[in-house]
Short mmCIF file of C-alpha atoms in Angstrom, two decimals:
data_model
loop_
_atom_site.label_atom_id
_atom_site.label_comp_id
_atom_site.label_asym_id
_atom_site.label_seq_id
_atom_site.Cartn_x
_atom_site.Cartn_y
_atom_site.Cartn_z
CA MET N 86 12.39 -10.22 -22.72
CA ARG N 87 9.27 -9.70 -24.84
CA PRO N 88 8.25 -6.03 -24.48
CA PHE N 89 4.70 -4.89 -23.92
CA LYS N 90 2.84 -3.95 -27.06
CA LEU N 91 2.74 -0.16 -27.24
CA ALA N 92 -0.95 0.51 -27.59
CA PRO N 93 -2.50 4.00 -27.61
CA HIS N 94 -3.10 5.16 -24.02
CA ARG N 95 -6.19 7.10 -23.03
CA SER N 96 -4.53 9.43 -20.52
CA THR N 97 -1.70 10.67 -22.76
CA SER N 98 -2.46 14.16 -24.00
CA VAL N 99 -0.85 17.39 -25.14
CA ALA N 100 -2.97 20.51 -25.14
CA GLY N 101 -5.97 18.32 -24.33
CA THR N 102 -5.72 16.25 -27.51
CA SER N 103 -5.40 12.48 -27.40
CA HIS N 104 -2.23 10.99 -28.83
CA ALA N 105 -3.90 7.71 -29.69
CA PRO N 106 -4.03 8.41 -33.43
CA ARG N 107 -0.51 9.82 -33.31
CA VAL N 108 0.96 6.74 -31.63
CA SER N 109 -0.62 4.48 -34.22
CA ARG N 110 0.74 6.75 -36.90
CA VAL N 111 4.26 6.58 -35.46
CA TRP N 112 4.38 2.82 -35.65
CA SER N 113 2.96 2.79 -39.19
CA LEU N 114 5.56 5.30 -40.44
CA ALA N 115 8.68 3.37 -39.53
CA PRO N 116 10.62 4.69 -42.53
CA LEU N 117 10.14 8.28 -41.35
CA ALA N 118 13.66 9.48 -40.62
CA ALA N 119 12.56 12.06 -38.06
CA LEU N 120 11.46 9.30 -35.71
CA THR N 121 14.93 7.76 -35.44
CA LEU N 122 16.65 9.96 -32.91
CA ALA N 123 20.21 10.41 -31.80
CA SER N 124 21.31 11.96 -28.54
CA ALA N 125 19.90 15.47 -27.80
CA CYS N 126 17.55 15.56 -30.83
CA SER N 127 13.98 16.83 -31.12
CA ILE N 128 11.21 14.26 -31.25
CA ARG N 129 8.83 14.77 -34.14
CA VAL N 130 5.32 13.39 -34.33
CA GLY N 131 3.23 14.05 -37.41
CA GLY N 132 5.45 16.99 -38.29
CA GLU N 133 4.83 18.76 -34.96
CA VAL N 134 7.33 19.42 -32.18
CA GLU N 135 6.38 20.36 -28.63
CA GLU N 136 9.14 22.59 -27.30
CA SER N 137 10.35 22.75 -23.73
CA GLY N 138 8.73 25.32 -21.49
CA ALA N 139 5.39 25.31 -19.72
CA ALA N 140 3.79 21.90 -20.07
CA GLN N 141 0.56 21.94 -22.02
CA GLY N 142 -2.55 20.28 -20.65
CA VAL N 143 -1.05 19.45 -17.24
CA GLY N 144 -0.46 21.18 -13.95
CA LYS N 145 0.64 20.54 -10.37
CA SER N 146 -2.94 20.80 -9.16
CA GLY N 147 -3.95 17.68 -11.05
CA GLY N 148 -4.24 16.11 -14.46
CA LEU N 149 -0.72 14.69 -14.55
CA SER N 150 -1.00 11.31 -16.17
CA TYR N 151 2.11 9.99 -14.41
CA ALA N 152 1.29 11.27 -10.90
CA ALA N 153 0.35 8.78 -8.18
CA PRO N 154 -3.38 8.47 -7.46
CA PRO N 155 -4.52 10.17 -4.24
CA ARG N 156 -4.89 7.98 -1.19
CA PRO N 157 -8.35 7.81 0.41
CA ARG N 158 -8.72 8.67 4.10
CA PRO N 159 -8.32 5.65 6.40
CA PRO N 160 -11.13 4.97 8.90
CA ALA N 161 -10.99 5.89 12.58
CA LEU N 162 -8.93 3.58 14.79
CA THR N 163 -11.85 2.37 16.92
CA THR N 164 -14.22 1.25 14.16
CA HIS N 165 -14.98 -2.17 12.70
CA CYS N 166 -13.77 -0.81 9.34
CA SER N 167 -10.63 -1.98 7.56
CA PRO N 168 -7.90 0.52 6.62
CA ALA N 169 -6.82 -1.74 3.74
CA PRO N 170 -8.88 -0.06 0.97
CA ALA N 171 -7.06 3.21 1.71
CA LEU N 172 -3.55 1.98 2.56
CA PHE N 173 -3.11 -0.22 -0.52
CA ALA N 174 -4.86 2.05 -3.03
CA GLN N 175 -1.76 3.65 -4.57
CA ALA N 176 0.36 0.69 -5.69
CA ALA N 177 0.96 -3.03 -5.40
CA VAL N 178 4.43 -2.19 -4.05
CA CYS N 179 5.10 0.99 -2.05
CA VAL N 180 8.50 1.73 -0.52
CA CYS N 181 9.11 4.81 1.62
CA GLY N 182 12.91 4.64 1.40
CA ALA N 183 15.11 2.92 -1.16
CA MET N 184 14.49 -0.24 -3.15
CA SER N 185 17.28 -2.36 -4.59
CA HIS N 186 17.70 -5.90 -5.77
CA ALA N 187 20.06 -8.27 -7.51
CA GLY N 188 17.35 -10.24 -9.27
CA LYS N 189 14.29 -9.84 -11.43
CA LEU N 190 11.11 -7.94 -10.55
CA THR N 191 7.78 -8.72 -12.21
CA THR N 192 4.36 -7.35 -11.29
CA ILE N 193 1.16 -8.86 -12.64
CA ALA N 194 -2.19 -7.08 -12.54
CA ARG N 195 -5.65 -8.53 -12.46
CA PRO N 196 -7.81 -7.89 -15.55
CA GLY N 197 -8.84 -4.25 -15.66
CA GLU N 198 -6.45 -3.27 -12.84
CA THR N 199 -2.83 -2.15 -12.44
CA ALA N 200 0.05 -3.52 -10.39
CA ASP N 201 2.00 -0.29 -9.86
CA VAL N 202 5.33 0.20 -8.10
CA GLY N 203 5.99 3.38 -6.10
CA VAL N 204 9.32 4.22 -4.43
CA VAL N 205 9.98 7.50 -2.62
CA GLY N 206 13.75 7.02 -2.52
CA ARG N 207 16.33 5.69 -4.96
CA LEU N 208 15.35 2.73 -7.12
CA SER N 209 17.80 0.30 -8.71
CA PHE N 210 17.15 -2.84 -10.74
CA ALA N 211 19.96 -5.30 -11.39
CA SER N 212 18.13 -7.52 -13.86
CA GLY N 213 15.17 -7.52 -16.22
CA THR N 214 12.09 -5.76 -14.85
CA ARG N 215 8.51 -5.85 -16.08
CA ILE N 216 5.82 -3.65 -14.48
CA ASP N 217 2.18 -4.42 -15.31
CA GLY N 218 1.10 -0.88 -14.49
CA SER N 219 3.02 2.32 -13.70
CA LEU N 220 6.46 2.83 -12.14
CA ARG N 221 7.06 5.92 -10.00
CA SER N 222 10.17 7.00 -8.11
CA GLY N 223 10.78 10.26 -6.29
CA ALA N 224 14.56 10.03 -6.82
CA ASP N 225 17.07 8.43 -9.22
CA VAL N 226 16.29 5.23 -11.12
CA SER N 227 18.93 2.90 -12.54
CA PHE N 228 18.52 -0.45 -14.22
CA ALA N 229 20.51 -3.25 -15.82
CA GLY N 230 18.81 -5.47 -18.34
CA ASP N 231 15.55 -4.36 -19.92
CA LEU N 232 12.98 -2.21 -18.12
CA ASP N 233 9.45 -2.70 -19.46
CA VAL N 234 6.60 -0.56 -18.05
CA ARG N 235 3.07 -1.10 -19.34
CA ASP N 236 1.70 2.34 -18.41
CA HIS N 237 3.47 5.46 -17.08
CA ALA N 238 6.98 5.87 -15.68
CA LEU N 239 8.24 8.68 -13.43
CA ALA N 240 11.73 9.39 -12.10
CA GLY N 241 12.07 12.48 -9.93
CA GLY N 242 15.85 12.45 -10.47
CA ASP N 243 18.05 10.87 -13.14
CA LEU N 244 17.07 7.74 -15.05
CA SER N 245 19.88 5.62 -16.48
CA GLY N 246 20.15 2.07 -17.71
CA ALA N 247 22.21 -0.50 -19.52
CA GLY N 248 19.35 -2.16 -21.42
CA ASP N 249 16.28 -1.25 -23.43
CA LEU N 250 13.64 1.02 -21.87
CA THR N 251 10.03 0.58 -23.00
CA VAL N 252 7.18 2.67 -21.58
CA GLY N 253 3.66 2.17 -22.88
CA ALA N 254 2.35 5.63 -21.96
CA ASP N 255 4.11 8.76 -20.61
CA LEU N 256 7.71 8.89 -19.38
CA ALA N 257 8.60 11.82 -17.08
CA VAL N 258 12.19 12.33 -15.87
CA GLY N 259 13.15 15.21 -13.58
CA GLY N 260 16.89 14.90 -14.30
CA ARG N 261 19.04 13.36 -16.99
CA LEU N 262 17.78 10.47 -19.13
CA SER N 263 20.49 8.19 -20.53
CA GLY N 264 21.01 4.60 -21.51
CA ALA N 265 23.00 2.11 -23.54
CA GLY N 266 19.99 0.50 -25.21
CA SER N 267 16.93 1.70 -27.08
CA LEU N 268 14.13 3.99 -25.88
CA ARG N 269 10.47 3.50 -26.81
CA VAL N 270 7.76 5.74 -25.31
CA GLY N 271 4.17 5.23 -26.40
CA GLY N 272 2.96 8.55 -24.96
CA THR N 273 4.74 11.81 -24.14
CA LEU N 274 8.41 11.99 -23.19
CA ARG N 275 8.89 14.74 -20.60
CA THR N 276 12.42 15.65 -19.55
CA PRO N 277 14.19 18.98 -18.90
CA GLU N 278 17.40 17.82 -20.56
CA PRO N 279 18.25 16.18 -23.89
CA THR N 280 18.20 12.41 -23.85
CA SER N 281 21.29 10.30 -24.38
CA PHE N 282 20.51 6.78 -25.58
CA ALA N 283 22.86 4.73 -27.73
CA GLY N 284 20.07 2.91 -29.53
CA ARG N 285 16.95 3.89 -31.39
CA GLN N 286 14.70 6.47 -29.69
CA VAL N 287 10.99 6.68 -30.44
CA ALA N 288 8.26 8.63 -28.62
CA GLY N 289 4.67 9.63 -29.31
CA ALA N 290 5.33 13.29 -28.39
CA ARG N 291 7.68 15.50 -26.42
CA GLY N 292 6.80 17.83 -23.55
CA ALA N 293 8.24 19.62 -20.55
CA TYR N 294 8.72 17.86 -17.22
CA VAL N 295 6.30 18.95 -14.49
CA ASP N 296 6.88 17.94 -10.88
CA PRO N 297 3.84 15.93 -9.74
CA GLY N 298 3.95 17.76 -6.39
CA ALA N 299 3.39 14.64 -4.26
CA PRO N 300 5.46 11.53 -3.45
CA PRO N 301 4.70 8.22 -5.19
CA CYS N 302 3.36 6.78 -1.91
CA ALA N 303 1.82 8.28 1.25
CA CYS N 304 5.01 8.08 3.32
CA ASP N 305 5.09 11.44 5.09
CA PRO N 306 5.01 10.94 8.89
CA GLY N 307 1.58 12.49 9.12
CA ALA N 308 0.24 10.22 6.39
CA LEU N 309 1.41 6.89 7.85
CA TYR N 310 -1.25 4.75 9.47
CA ASP N 311 -0.71 4.55 13.24
CA VAL N 312 -0.58 0.77 13.75
CA ALA N 313 0.58 1.08 17.36
CA GLY N 314 -2.18 3.60 18.03
CA ALA N 315 -4.77 1.22 16.60
CA VAL N 316 -3.57 -1.53 18.96
CA ARG N 317 -3.73 0.83 21.95
CA ALA N 318 -7.26 1.87 20.98
CA ALA N 319 -8.34 -1.78 20.76
CA ARG N 320 -7.11 -2.37 24.31
CA GLY N 321 -10.20 -0.55 25.57
CA ALA N 322 -12.57 -1.08 22.63
CA ASN N 323 -12.82 -4.76 21.70
CA ASP N 324 -15.25 -7.66 21.51
CA ASN N 325 -13.31 -10.10 23.71
CA ALA N 326 -15.85 -10.08 26.54
CA ARG N 327 -18.73 -10.72 24.17
CA ALA N 328 -16.87 -13.81 22.89
CA GLY N 329 -15.99 -14.98 26.40
CA LEU N 330 -12.27 -14.35 25.93
CA GLY N 331 -9.71 -12.66 28.13
CA THR N 332 -7.06 -10.31 26.76
CA ASP N 333 -3.94 -12.11 28.05
CA ALA N 334 -2.39 -14.19 25.26
CA ARG N 335 -0.59 -16.37 27.82
CA ILE N 336 -3.94 -17.81 28.88
CA VAL N 337 -5.49 -18.01 25.41
CA ALA N 338 -2.43 -19.73 23.92
CA LYS N 339 -2.66 -22.66 26.35
CA GLY N 340 -6.06 -23.77 25.11
CA ALA N 341 -7.29 -25.56 22.01
CA PRO N 342 -7.11 -23.98 18.55
CA LEU N 343 -8.83 -20.60 18.74
CA THR N 344 -11.78 -19.63 16.54
CA LEU N 345 -12.53 -15.92 16.13
CA ARG N 346 -15.79 -14.73 14.59
CA ASP N 347 -16.89 -11.27 13.39
CA GLY N 348 -15.49 -8.52 15.60
CA ARG N 349 -12.48 -6.77 17.11
CA TYR N 350 -10.16 -8.79 19.35
CA TYR N 351 -7.19 -7.62 21.43
CA PHE N 352 -4.45 -9.69 23.09
CA SER N 353 -1.38 -8.61 25.03
CA GLY N 354 1.80 -10.67 24.97
CA ALA N 355 1.71 -11.37 21.24
CA GLY N 356 4.74 -13.65 21.42
CA GLU N 357 2.74 -16.20 23.42
CA LEU N 358 0.55 -16.85 20.38
CA ARG N 359 3.48 -18.40 18.54
CA GLY N 360 2.32 -21.81 17.36
CA THR N 361 -1.34 -21.25 18.28
CA SER N 362 -3.75 -22.16 15.48
CA LEU N 363 -6.32 -19.51 14.61
CA ARG N 364 -9.47 -20.09 12.60
CA ILE N 365 -11.15 -16.96 11.26
CA GLU N 366 -14.84 -16.81 10.45
CA GLY N 367 -16.44 -13.62 9.16
CA ALA N 368 -14.74 -10.21 9.25
CA VAL N 369 -12.19 -10.20 12.08
CA GLN N 370 -9.77 -7.53 13.31
CA LEU N 371 -7.02 -8.95 15.54
CA TYR N 372 -4.85 -6.53 17.58
CA LEU N 373 -1.65 -7.92 19.11
CA GLU N 374 0.51 -6.00 21.59
CA GLY N 375 4.17 -6.99 21.70
CA ASP N 376 6.62 -8.66 19.34
CA LEU N 377 5.51 -11.63 17.26
CA THR N 378 8.54 -13.56 16.09
CA THR N 379 7.09 -15.86 13.45
CA ILE N 380 3.93 -16.62 11.54
CA GLY N 381 4.26 -20.10 10.11
CA GLU N 382 2.52 -22.55 7.85
CA GLY N 383 -1.06 -23.41 8.75
CA GLN N 384 -1.14 -21.09 11.75
CA ILE N 385 -4.00 -18.99 10.37
CA VAL N 386 -6.91 -20.55 8.49
CA LEU N 387 -9.58 -18.40 6.86
CA GLY N 388 -13.08 -19.79 6.55
CA ALA N 389 -15.19 -19.33 3.44
CA GLY N 390 -15.60 -15.60 2.76
CA ALA N 391 -13.69 -14.64 5.92
CA THR N 392 -11.27 -11.71 6.18
CA LEU N 393 -8.58 -10.92 8.73
CA ASP N 394 -6.96 -7.57 9.55
CA MET N 395 -4.08 -8.39 11.94
CA PHE N 396 -2.29 -5.51 13.68
CA VAL N 397 1.05 -6.05 15.47
CA ASP N 398 2.38 -3.03 17.36
CA GLY N 399 5.83 -4.61 17.82
CA THR N 400 8.06 -6.40 15.35
CA LEU N 401 7.50 -9.45 13.21
CA THR N 402 10.72 -11.16 12.18
CA THR N 403 9.70 -13.92 9.79
CA VAL N 404 6.68 -14.85 7.76
CA GLY N 405 7.25 -18.43 6.66
CA ARG N 406 5.41 -20.55 4.17
CA ALA N 407 1.90 -19.11 4.23
CA SER N 408 -1.24 -20.95 3.21
CA PHE N 409 -4.00 -18.62 4.33
CA GLY N 410 -7.18 -19.95 2.74
CA ASP N 411 -7.98 -19.53 -0.93
CA PRO N 412 -4.94 -18.33 -2.94
CA THR N 413 -7.35 -16.68 -5.38
CA ARG N 414 -8.44 -14.36 -2.53
CA PRO N 415 -5.16 -12.96 -1.16
CA GLU N 416 -6.81 -9.66 -0.27
CA ALA N 417 -8.63 -11.48 2.56
CA LEU N 418 -5.51 -11.34 4.79
CA ARG N 419 -4.07 -7.92 5.76
CA LEU N 420 -1.03 -7.75 8.03
CA TYR N 421 -0.01 -4.44 9.67
CA VAL N 422 3.35 -4.19 11.47
CA GLY N 423 3.99 -1.05 13.51
CA GLY N 424 7.32 -1.76 15.19
CA LYS N 425 9.99 0.84 14.44
CA ASN N 426 13.25 -0.25 12.78
CA ALA N 427 11.87 -3.76 12.38
CA LYS N 428 13.44 -6.25 10.00
CA LEU N 429 10.90 -8.48 8.31
CA THR N 430 11.92 -11.50 6.25
CA LEU N 431 9.39 -13.12 3.95
CA ALA N 432 10.52 -16.64 3.24
CA GLY N 433 9.13 -20.04 2.37
CA ARG N 434 8.66 -22.52 -0.41
CA GLU N 435 5.40 -21.10 -1.70
CA ALA N 436 3.75 -17.77 -2.36
CA PHE N 437 2.69 -15.46 0.43
CA HIS N 438 -1.02 -14.70 0.04
CA GLY N 439 -1.83 -11.39 1.68
CA LEU N 440 -1.25 -7.66 1.97
CA VAL N 441 1.57 -6.41 4.21
CA TYR N 442 1.72 -2.86 5.60
CA ALA N 443 5.03 -2.30 7.41
CA PRO N 444 6.02 1.37 6.93
CA GLU N 445 8.78 1.23 9.59
CA ALA N 446 10.28 -2.11 8.54
CA GLU N 447 13.10 -3.26 6.33
CA VAL N 448 11.65 -6.09 4.25
CA SER N 449 13.91 -8.62 2.57
CA PHE N 450 13.53 -11.78 0.51
CA ALA N 451 15.91 -14.68 0.11
CA GLY N 452 15.70 -16.70 -3.07
CA ASN N 453 12.78 -16.55 -5.47
CA ALA N 454 9.63 -15.17 -3.87
CA THR N 455 6.05 -14.47 -4.88
CA ILE N 456 3.59 -12.13 -3.20
CA ASP N 457 -0.07 -12.53 -4.05
CA GLY N 458 -1.36 -9.23 -2.73
CA ALA N 459 0.54 -6.02 -1.96
CA LEU N 460 3.48 -4.70 0.06
CA PHE N 461 4.12 -1.36 1.80
CA ALA N 462 7.54 -1.06 3.49
CA ARG N 463 10.25 1.40 4.50
CA GLN N 464 13.03 -0.46 2.67
CA LEU N 465 12.85 -3.39 0.26
CA SER N 466 15.68 -5.62 -0.93
CA TYR N 467 15.94 -9.09 -2.41
CA ALA N 468 18.57 -11.28 -4.01
CA GLY N 469 16.44 -13.53 -6.22
CA SER N 470 13.41 -13.03 -8.40
CA LEU N 471 10.39 -11.26 -6.92
CA THR N 472 6.95 -11.60 -8.49
CA VAL N 473 4.04 -9.53 -7.20
CA ARG N 474 0.55 -10.46 -8.33
CA GLY N 475 -1.35 -7.36 -7.28
CA ALA N 476 -4.58 -7.49 -5.27
CA ARG N 477 -6.63 -4.70 -3.73
CA VAL N 478 -9.37 -4.40 -1.13
CA SER N 479 -12.39 -2.51 -2.42
CA THR N 480 -15.13 -3.30 0.12
CA GLN N 481 -15.73 -2.88 3.84
CA PRO N 482 -17.30 -5.44 6.21
CA ALA N 483 -21.00 -5.15 6.97
CA ALA N 484 -20.20 -3.94 10.51
CA CYS N 485 -18.22 -0.91 9.28
CA GLU N 486 -19.64 2.22 10.94
CA GLU N 487 -18.25 4.79 8.50
CA ARG N 488 -20.48 4.22 5.50
CA ALA N 489 -22.82 7.21 5.22
CA PRO N 490 -26.49 6.16 4.87
CA ALA N 491 -28.37 7.24 1.79
CA ASP N 492 -30.70 10.22 2.33
CA PRO N 493 -33.50 10.25 -0.27
CA THR N 494 -34.65 13.70 0.93
CA ALA N 495 -31.31 15.36 0.33
CA VAL N 496 -31.33 18.00 -2.36
CA PRO N 497 -28.23 17.91 -4.56
CA ALA N 498 -26.19 21.08 -4.69
CA PRO N 499 -26.47 22.97 -7.97
CA ALA N 500 -23.69 22.30 -10.42
CA PRO N 501 -21.22 25.18 -10.71
CA ALA N 502 -21.28 27.24 -13.86
CA PRO N 503 -18.71 26.10 -16.41
CA ALA N 504 -15.49 28.09 -16.44
CA PRO N 505 -14.94 30.24 -19.52
CA ALA N 506 -12.74 28.71 -22.16
CA PRO N 507 -9.14 29.99 -21.99
CA ALA N 508 -7.88 32.23 -24.75
CA PRO N 509 -5.87 30.39 -27.41
CA ALA N 510 -2.14 30.40 -26.81
CA PRO N 511 -0.08 32.55 -29.19
CA PRO N 512 1.99 30.65 -31.72
CA SER N 513 5.46 29.71 -30.54
CA THR N 514 8.28 31.87 -31.83
CA SER N 515 11.08 29.70 -30.52
CA THR N 516 13.25 27.71 -32.85
CA SER N 517 13.70 24.00 -32.58
CA THR N 518 16.75 21.91 -33.07
CA PRO N 519 16.49 20.30 -36.51
CA PRO N 520 15.92 16.58 -36.47
CA CYS N 521 18.96 14.34 -36.67
CA ASP N 522 19.71 11.99 -39.47
CA PRO N 523 18.86 8.40 -38.57
CA PRO N 524 21.76 6.19 -37.54
CA GLU N 525 23.12 3.96 -40.23
CA GLY N 526 21.29 0.66 -40.59
CA SER N 527 18.02 1.92 -39.03
#
């Protein structure tokens, strides 16, 4: 596998100083023996060594380059606003439990964006893995084959592998770091224990591990979006009457293909909609009460510029071949599944275009699969190759009630006075382990 080019990364810093010049210097000084490390050796950069202890330039309150971004607050359940901008803000793939696979995982980001992977539980890769963004796990991480991460990598527990590990920016490991291949870190390597890699080890700097203080994804019970609650709220706050529609899916499903235009729509008896064709025009929120067994090919068609937020308070077993409008606009379809202990299988001959939020579901793939969009699940497993082309939702529909109007008469609050500069830290008196001799043939 061709590794990412290790370019200087803006967010990598020690004591507030950018490592960008240092990283460039590391790669230009290949003959420098101090950069070829054996197990449990100090990592030298430009003749300086950052010893273990209190991490410099970072803290639990913020500023950790490898910490997950905060999740925005979702809108109220009874609005015409979409929760998608908040729920899919942290990563292209979020898993609240464990994630394992016997195939290859690849994420691809849009220009100027990231396609991150966040897993609260244990994470294991059985084949080559390439992340076009950051990789974060709250527990142990193990991999076979090469693991290639464009930006930051975080393992709250141990990190071990049988192949080469390449991280473009910072690598933070809360436990033991070991591997049978080589280790290349473009930013700062942060681990409480000595590393144990059989191959060449190179890093831009070394620092202490600091717990980010928050999980990689918003998976705490109080942080999960209440899909079932949103469906219950829509039972009494919907636009069905305005559109001349009842709320019983058994009646709606017997008619011609159904067209839904801007608004909130609620139907009970979700299973009766199986096989009913839906055409979406404008910004539509569709709330379905009950279990929906299958969503198949051609069942949902999005008009030009249309978006659909579909909420199912029960279970959804299978999402088959999905052609939901323009494949270049996968963020237009958002599927929310609230059924507890659900098992969701994504299958089909082509890519699934959409964003899936199923925090109580076990999601599985059979064969090679592609997601154009994002996935949030309780468990994730697959036997073939999984490719995720990340997509995010950054705007709200025009009918959204939660956008605060501009007030030209408002007087901005005065800026707080700058905090006094901290006193310089005293020079370290600790001794460092002398650098190791490079392995023969390096």
